[in-house]
XYZ file of C-alpha atoms in Angstrom:
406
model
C 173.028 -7.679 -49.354
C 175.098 -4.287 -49.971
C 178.225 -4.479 -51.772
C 179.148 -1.994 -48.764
C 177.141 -1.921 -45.960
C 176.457 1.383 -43.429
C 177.434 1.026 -40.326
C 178.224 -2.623 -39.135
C 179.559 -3.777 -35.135
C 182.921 -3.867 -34.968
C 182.976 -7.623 -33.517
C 186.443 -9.200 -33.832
C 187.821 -12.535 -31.463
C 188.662 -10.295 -28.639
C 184.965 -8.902 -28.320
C 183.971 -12.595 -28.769
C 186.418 -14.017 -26.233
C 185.284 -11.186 -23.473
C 181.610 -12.048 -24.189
C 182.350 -15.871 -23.579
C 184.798 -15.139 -20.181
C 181.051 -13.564 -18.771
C 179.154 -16.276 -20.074
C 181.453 -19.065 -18.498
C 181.245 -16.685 -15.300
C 177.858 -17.447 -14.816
C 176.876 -13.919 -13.882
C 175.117 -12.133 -16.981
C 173.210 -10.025 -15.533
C 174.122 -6.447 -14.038
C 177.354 -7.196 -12.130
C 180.690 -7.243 -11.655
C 181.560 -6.240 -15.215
C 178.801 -3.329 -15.388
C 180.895 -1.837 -12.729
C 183.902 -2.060 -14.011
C 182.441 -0.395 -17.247
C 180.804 2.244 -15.534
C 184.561 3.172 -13.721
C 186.378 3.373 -16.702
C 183.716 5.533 -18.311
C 183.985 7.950 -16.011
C 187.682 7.773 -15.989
C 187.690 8.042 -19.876
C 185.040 11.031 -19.864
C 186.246 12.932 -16.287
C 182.715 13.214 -15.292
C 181.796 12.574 -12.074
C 179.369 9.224 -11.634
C 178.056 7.023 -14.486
C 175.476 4.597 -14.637
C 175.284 2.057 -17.270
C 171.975 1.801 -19.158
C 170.281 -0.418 -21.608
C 169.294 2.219 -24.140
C 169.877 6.160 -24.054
C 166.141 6.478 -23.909
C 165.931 4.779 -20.691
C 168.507 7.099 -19.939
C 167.502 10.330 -21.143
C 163.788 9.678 -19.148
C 165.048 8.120 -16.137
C 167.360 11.810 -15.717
C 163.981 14.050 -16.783
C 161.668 11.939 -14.559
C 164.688 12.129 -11.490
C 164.343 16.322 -12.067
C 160.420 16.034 -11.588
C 159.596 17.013 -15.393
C 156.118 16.623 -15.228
C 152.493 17.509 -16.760
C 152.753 21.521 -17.810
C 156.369 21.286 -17.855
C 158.053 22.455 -21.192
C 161.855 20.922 -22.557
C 163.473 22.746 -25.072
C 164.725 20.749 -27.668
C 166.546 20.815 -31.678
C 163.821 19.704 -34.179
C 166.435 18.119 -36.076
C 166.620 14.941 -34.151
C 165.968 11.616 -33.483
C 162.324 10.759 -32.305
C 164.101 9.093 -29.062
C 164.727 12.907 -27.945
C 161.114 13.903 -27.800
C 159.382 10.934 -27.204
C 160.936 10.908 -23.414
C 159.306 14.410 -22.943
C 155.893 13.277 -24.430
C 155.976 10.085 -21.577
C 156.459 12.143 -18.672
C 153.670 14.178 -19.787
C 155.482 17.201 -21.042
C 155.367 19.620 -23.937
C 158.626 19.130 -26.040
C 158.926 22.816 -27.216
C 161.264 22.421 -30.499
C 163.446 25.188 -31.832
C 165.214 25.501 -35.102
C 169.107 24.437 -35.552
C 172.523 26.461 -37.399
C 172.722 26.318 -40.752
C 175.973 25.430 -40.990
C 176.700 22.650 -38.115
C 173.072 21.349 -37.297
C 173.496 22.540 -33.661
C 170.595 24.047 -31.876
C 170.395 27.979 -32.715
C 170.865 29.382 -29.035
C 169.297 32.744 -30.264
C 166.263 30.756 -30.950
C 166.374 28.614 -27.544
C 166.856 32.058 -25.543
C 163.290 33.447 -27.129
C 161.435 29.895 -26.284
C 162.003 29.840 -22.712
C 159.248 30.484 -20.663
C 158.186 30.387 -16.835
C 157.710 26.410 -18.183
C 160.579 25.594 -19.322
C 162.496 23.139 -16.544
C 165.418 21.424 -18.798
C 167.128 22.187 -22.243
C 167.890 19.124 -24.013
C 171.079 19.919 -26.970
C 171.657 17.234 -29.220
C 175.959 16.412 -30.467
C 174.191 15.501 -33.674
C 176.664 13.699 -35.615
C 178.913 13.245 -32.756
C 179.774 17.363 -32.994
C 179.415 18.754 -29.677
C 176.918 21.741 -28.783
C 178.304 25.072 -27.810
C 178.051 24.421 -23.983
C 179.420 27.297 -22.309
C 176.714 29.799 -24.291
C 174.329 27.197 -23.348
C 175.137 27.674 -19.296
C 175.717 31.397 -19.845
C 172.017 31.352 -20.460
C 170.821 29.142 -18.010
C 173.123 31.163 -15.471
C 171.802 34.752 -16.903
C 169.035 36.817 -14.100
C 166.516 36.797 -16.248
C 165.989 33.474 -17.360
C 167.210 32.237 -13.651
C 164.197 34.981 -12.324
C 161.717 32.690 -15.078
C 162.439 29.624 -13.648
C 159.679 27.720 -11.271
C 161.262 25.037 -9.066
C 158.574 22.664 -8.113
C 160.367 19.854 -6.671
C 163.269 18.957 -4.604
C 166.124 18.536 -7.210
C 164.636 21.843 -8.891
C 165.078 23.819 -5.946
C 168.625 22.730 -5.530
C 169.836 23.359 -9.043
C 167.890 26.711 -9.007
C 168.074 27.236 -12.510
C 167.062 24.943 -15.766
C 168.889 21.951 -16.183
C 171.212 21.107 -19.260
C 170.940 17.567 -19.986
C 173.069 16.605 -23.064
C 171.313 13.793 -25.781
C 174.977 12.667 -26.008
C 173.963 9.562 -28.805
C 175.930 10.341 -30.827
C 179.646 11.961 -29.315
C 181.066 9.346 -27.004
C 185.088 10.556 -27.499
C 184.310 13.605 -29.055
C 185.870 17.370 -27.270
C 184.648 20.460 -26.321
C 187.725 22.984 -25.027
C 189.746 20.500 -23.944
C 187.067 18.353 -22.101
C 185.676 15.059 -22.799
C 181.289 14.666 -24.285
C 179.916 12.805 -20.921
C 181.646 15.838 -18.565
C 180.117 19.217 -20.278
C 176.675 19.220 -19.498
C 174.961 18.896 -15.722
C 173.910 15.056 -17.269
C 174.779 14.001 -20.717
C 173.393 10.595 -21.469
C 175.310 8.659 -24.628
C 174.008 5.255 -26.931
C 175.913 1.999 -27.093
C 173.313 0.585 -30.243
C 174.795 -1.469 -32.551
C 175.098 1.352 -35.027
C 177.547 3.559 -32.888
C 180.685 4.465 -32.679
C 181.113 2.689 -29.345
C 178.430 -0.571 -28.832
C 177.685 -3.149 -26.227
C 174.613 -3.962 -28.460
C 171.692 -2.444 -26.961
C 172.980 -0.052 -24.258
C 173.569 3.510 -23.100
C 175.265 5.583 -19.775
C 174.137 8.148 -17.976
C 177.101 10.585 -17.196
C 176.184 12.808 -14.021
C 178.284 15.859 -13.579
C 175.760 17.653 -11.438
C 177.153 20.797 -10.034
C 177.697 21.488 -6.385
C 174.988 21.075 -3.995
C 174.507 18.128 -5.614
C 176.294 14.941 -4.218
C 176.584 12.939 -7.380
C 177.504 9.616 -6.066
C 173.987 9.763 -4.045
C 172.448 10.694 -7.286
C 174.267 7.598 -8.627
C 172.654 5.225 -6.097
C 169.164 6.752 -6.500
C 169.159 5.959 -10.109
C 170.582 2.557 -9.583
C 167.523 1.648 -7.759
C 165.116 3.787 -10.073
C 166.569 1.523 -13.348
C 165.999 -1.774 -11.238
C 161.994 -1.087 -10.668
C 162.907 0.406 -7.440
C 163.874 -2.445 -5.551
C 166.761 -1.050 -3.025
C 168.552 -4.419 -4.161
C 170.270 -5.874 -7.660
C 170.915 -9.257 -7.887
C 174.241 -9.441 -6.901
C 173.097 -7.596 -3.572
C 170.862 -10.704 -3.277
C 173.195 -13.628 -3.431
C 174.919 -12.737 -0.317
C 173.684 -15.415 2.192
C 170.302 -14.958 3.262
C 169.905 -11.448 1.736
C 166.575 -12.241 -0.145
C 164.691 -9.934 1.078
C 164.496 -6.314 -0.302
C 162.138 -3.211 -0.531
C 160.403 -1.352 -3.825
C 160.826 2.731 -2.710
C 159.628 3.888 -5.753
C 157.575 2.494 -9.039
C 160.714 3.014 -11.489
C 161.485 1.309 -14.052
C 163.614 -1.618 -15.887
C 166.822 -0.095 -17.530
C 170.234 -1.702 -15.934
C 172.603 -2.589 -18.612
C 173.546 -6.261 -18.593
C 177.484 -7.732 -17.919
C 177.017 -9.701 -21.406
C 176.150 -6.007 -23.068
C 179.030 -4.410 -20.764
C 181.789 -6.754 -21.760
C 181.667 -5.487 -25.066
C 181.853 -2.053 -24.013
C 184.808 -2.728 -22.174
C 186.371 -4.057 -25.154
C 185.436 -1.436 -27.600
C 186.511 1.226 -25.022
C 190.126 -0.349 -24.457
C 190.952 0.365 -27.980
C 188.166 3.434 -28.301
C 190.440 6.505 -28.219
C 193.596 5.390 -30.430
C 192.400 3.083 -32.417
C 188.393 3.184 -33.394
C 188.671 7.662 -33.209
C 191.487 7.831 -35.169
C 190.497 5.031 -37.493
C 187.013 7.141 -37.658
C 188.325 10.633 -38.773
C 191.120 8.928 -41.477
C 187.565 8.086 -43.303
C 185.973 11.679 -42.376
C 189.018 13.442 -43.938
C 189.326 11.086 -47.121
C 185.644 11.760 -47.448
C 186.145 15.737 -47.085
C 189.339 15.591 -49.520
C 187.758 14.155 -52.275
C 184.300 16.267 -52.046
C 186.223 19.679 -51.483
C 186.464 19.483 -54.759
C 183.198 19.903 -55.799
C 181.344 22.795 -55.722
C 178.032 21.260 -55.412
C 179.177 19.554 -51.834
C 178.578 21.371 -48.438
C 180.975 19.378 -45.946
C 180.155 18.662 -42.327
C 182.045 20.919 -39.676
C 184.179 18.147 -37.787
C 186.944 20.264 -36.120
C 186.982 23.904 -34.879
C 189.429 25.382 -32.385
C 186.965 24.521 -29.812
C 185.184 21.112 -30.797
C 186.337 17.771 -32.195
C 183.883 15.310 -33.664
C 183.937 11.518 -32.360
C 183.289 11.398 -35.963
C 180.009 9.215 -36.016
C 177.761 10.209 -38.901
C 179.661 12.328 -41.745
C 176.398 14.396 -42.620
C 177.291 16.040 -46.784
C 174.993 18.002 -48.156
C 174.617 18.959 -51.699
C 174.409 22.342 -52.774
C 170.752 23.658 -54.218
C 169.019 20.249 -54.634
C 165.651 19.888 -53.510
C 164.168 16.963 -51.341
C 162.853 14.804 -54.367
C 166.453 14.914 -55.770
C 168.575 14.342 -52.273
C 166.255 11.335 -53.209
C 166.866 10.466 -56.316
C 170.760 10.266 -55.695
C 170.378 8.092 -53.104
C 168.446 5.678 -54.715
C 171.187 5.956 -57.427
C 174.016 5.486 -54.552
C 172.279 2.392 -53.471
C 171.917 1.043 -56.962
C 175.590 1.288 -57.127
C 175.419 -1.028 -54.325
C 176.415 1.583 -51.507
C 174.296 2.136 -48.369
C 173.973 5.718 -47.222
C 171.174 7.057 -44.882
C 169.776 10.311 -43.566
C 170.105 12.048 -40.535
C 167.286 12.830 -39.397
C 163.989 13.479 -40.592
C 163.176 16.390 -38.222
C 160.488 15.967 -35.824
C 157.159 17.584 -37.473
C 158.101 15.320 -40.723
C 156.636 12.305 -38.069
C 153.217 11.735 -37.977
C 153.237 11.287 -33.931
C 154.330 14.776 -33.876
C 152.502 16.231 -37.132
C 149.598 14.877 -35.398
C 150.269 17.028 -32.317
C 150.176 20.268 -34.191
C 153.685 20.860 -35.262
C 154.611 22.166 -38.540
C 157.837 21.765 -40.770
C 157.284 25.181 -42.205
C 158.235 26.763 -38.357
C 161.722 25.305 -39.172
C 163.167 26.360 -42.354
C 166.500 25.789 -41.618
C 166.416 22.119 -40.592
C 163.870 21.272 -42.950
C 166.866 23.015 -45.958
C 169.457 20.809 -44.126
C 167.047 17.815 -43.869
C 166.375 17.674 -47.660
C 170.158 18.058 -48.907
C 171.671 15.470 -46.743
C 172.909 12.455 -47.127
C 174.955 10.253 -43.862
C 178.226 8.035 -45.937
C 179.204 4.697 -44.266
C 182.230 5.339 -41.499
C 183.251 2.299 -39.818
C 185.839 0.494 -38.371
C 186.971 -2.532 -41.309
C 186.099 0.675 -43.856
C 188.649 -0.177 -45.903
C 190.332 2.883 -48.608
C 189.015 1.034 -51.961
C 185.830 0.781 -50.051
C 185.902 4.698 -49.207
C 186.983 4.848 -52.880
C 183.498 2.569 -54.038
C 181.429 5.045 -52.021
C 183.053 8.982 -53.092
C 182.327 6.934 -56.460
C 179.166 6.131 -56.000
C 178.259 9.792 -54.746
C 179.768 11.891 -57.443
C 178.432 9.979 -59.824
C 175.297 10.038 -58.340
C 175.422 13.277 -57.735
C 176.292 14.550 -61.222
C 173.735 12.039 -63.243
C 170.721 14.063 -61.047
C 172.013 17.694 -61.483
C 173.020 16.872 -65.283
């Protein structure tokens, strides 16, 4: 076991106490409490309807599947991502067209998502990697421009309706984080965020799907669609059912099995009670300790948190070092851990899989991520982080650090 570990649940007597309440209620299932959860979501985030989940992937592929993404369809999305991103385009059958990412704040490059749009293309899928948001507004500026508007092919209903591709936010990692003065969950047309046990925010397993669809759109109907879609299709949940002699129900579509649980939601509702003031700020007091002490380095590139625009929810603090190459960024971590720190990477881009080497893509079409790839290395935040802990790990790293490049 790690002298520090990397990212642990936050699961204190309150979280336990909430969990028991639903267990005692004898409803654990999707109910009451997944409700309640999904309200004060969208109250937290301003967005417009929210379903509660059990994983962003669900998520993510219920929304794409909802929009008619289909065989011959392309989705644009960052290559510097988790597999979760591109995996939901591969199971509807589409081609997950991958562009290259900033060099300074591992954001998609929008210059390079403007040149891969095609007549294809039906959704652009931006990634808050690192809980950072993406630069939105240039994102619908494009969408909203004639040309690419002229390019794009409505096939189905929904299509027709938007008239234009659709932006639909991997939102993992950025529950809490701000763009302009608006909540992650409310600047995209959907944005779908993660509840894992690793994030900032958990109920375990879990994710939400934040609709904010624009105007024709009628959002709460959307809602109700996808309620049924996540529950196999049957026009009924179970708490529909116990009402006396309301057995019987109807399948309207083949969809699939993704409602989040009341057991899952109950620690949600916990976690977001004290999300904002307590887990955020707790967050960013280990970003900043982190970014004091390796400012002084010159060998450490720090992660872009703040701007005058965007604020982090502070969920992976992504350093890179300076010059190193992948068999070093490597080496140090291997050091880090024998100094009984965890640390991680985020991510390996895509074409560094197999499942999508074997497909054709190549890391040498994506310089840039692959440079940020091999120089980073993801530091323990978490709430219980203590400040000899944070001590332990900056430690750990600079002397890691130095005994490689020495």
């Amino acid at each position: 076991i790690m002298m520090i570990p990397f990212s642990p649940p936050r699961i204190d007597q309150k979280v336990i106490d909430e969990v028991v309440d639903t267990l005692k209620s004898g409803w654990i299932t999707t109910g009451p409490k997944t409700k309640e959860f999904e309200r004060r979501l969208t109250a937290y985030c301003g967005n417009k309807a929210t379903l509660a989940v059990n994983s962003n992937t669900v998520g993510l592929e219920v929304v794409l599947r909802w929009f008619g993404v289909q065989e011959g369809d392309e989705v644009i999305v960052p290559v510097y991502t988790y597999c979760a991103t591109a995996n939901v385009i591969v199971h509807c059958g589409a081609k997950p067209v991958m562009v290259d990412v900033n060099a300074d704040d591992f954001d998609v490059c929008l210059e390079k998502v403007r040149r891969a749009i095609t007549n294809k293309t039906k959704v652009i899928m931006p990634v808050d990697l690192g809980g950072m948001p993406c630069a939105y507004d240039e994102l619908f500026e494009l969408v909203e421009t004639e040309e690419v508007k002229t390019l794009f092919q409505a096939k189905t209903e929904e299509q027709r309706k938007l008239g234009r591709i659709l932006i639909l936010s991997d939102s993992a990692h950025s529950i809490g984080a701000e763009y302009k003065g608006r909540k992650a969950g409310s600047l995209a047309d959907v944005s779908v965020f993660s509840f894992h046990a690793v994030k900032n925010l958990t109920t375990a397993e879990g994710g939400a799907i934040m609709l904010n669809l624009p105007e024709p759109f009628d959002n709460e109907e959307v809602y109700r669609y996808l309620c049924t879609y996540t529950l196999h299709g049957q026009n009924k949940d179970a708490l529909a059912k116990t009402k006396k002699g309301a057995w019987r129900y109807d399948v309207l579509v083949s969809g699939f099995k993704g409602n989040m649980t009341d057991i899952m939601a109950s620690i949600g509702l916990v976690e977001l009670s004290r999300y904002e003031d307590d887990t955020l700020h707790y967050r960013k007091c280990i970003y900043d300790q982190y970014t004091d002490a390796f400012s002084r380095y010159g060998w450490a590139e720090l992660p872009i948190y703040e701007t005058e625009d965007r604020k982090s929810s502070y969920h992976v603090y992504c350093l890179r070092v300076k010059g190193i190459t992948e068999q070093q960024r490597d080496e140090i971590i291997q050091r880090i851990f024998d100094k009984d720190v965890s640390v991680n990477v985020h991510f390996q881009p895509l074409p560094l899989l197999s499942a999508f080497k074997n497909k054709g893509y190549k890391i040498e079409d994506y310089p840039v991520a692959y440079d940020n790839y091999c120089r980073e290395i993801s530091l323990p935040v978490w709430y219980g982080l203590n400040e000899e802990m944070v001590k332990t790990v900056i430690d750990a790293v600079i002397c890691s650090v130095e005994e490689v490049l020495a």
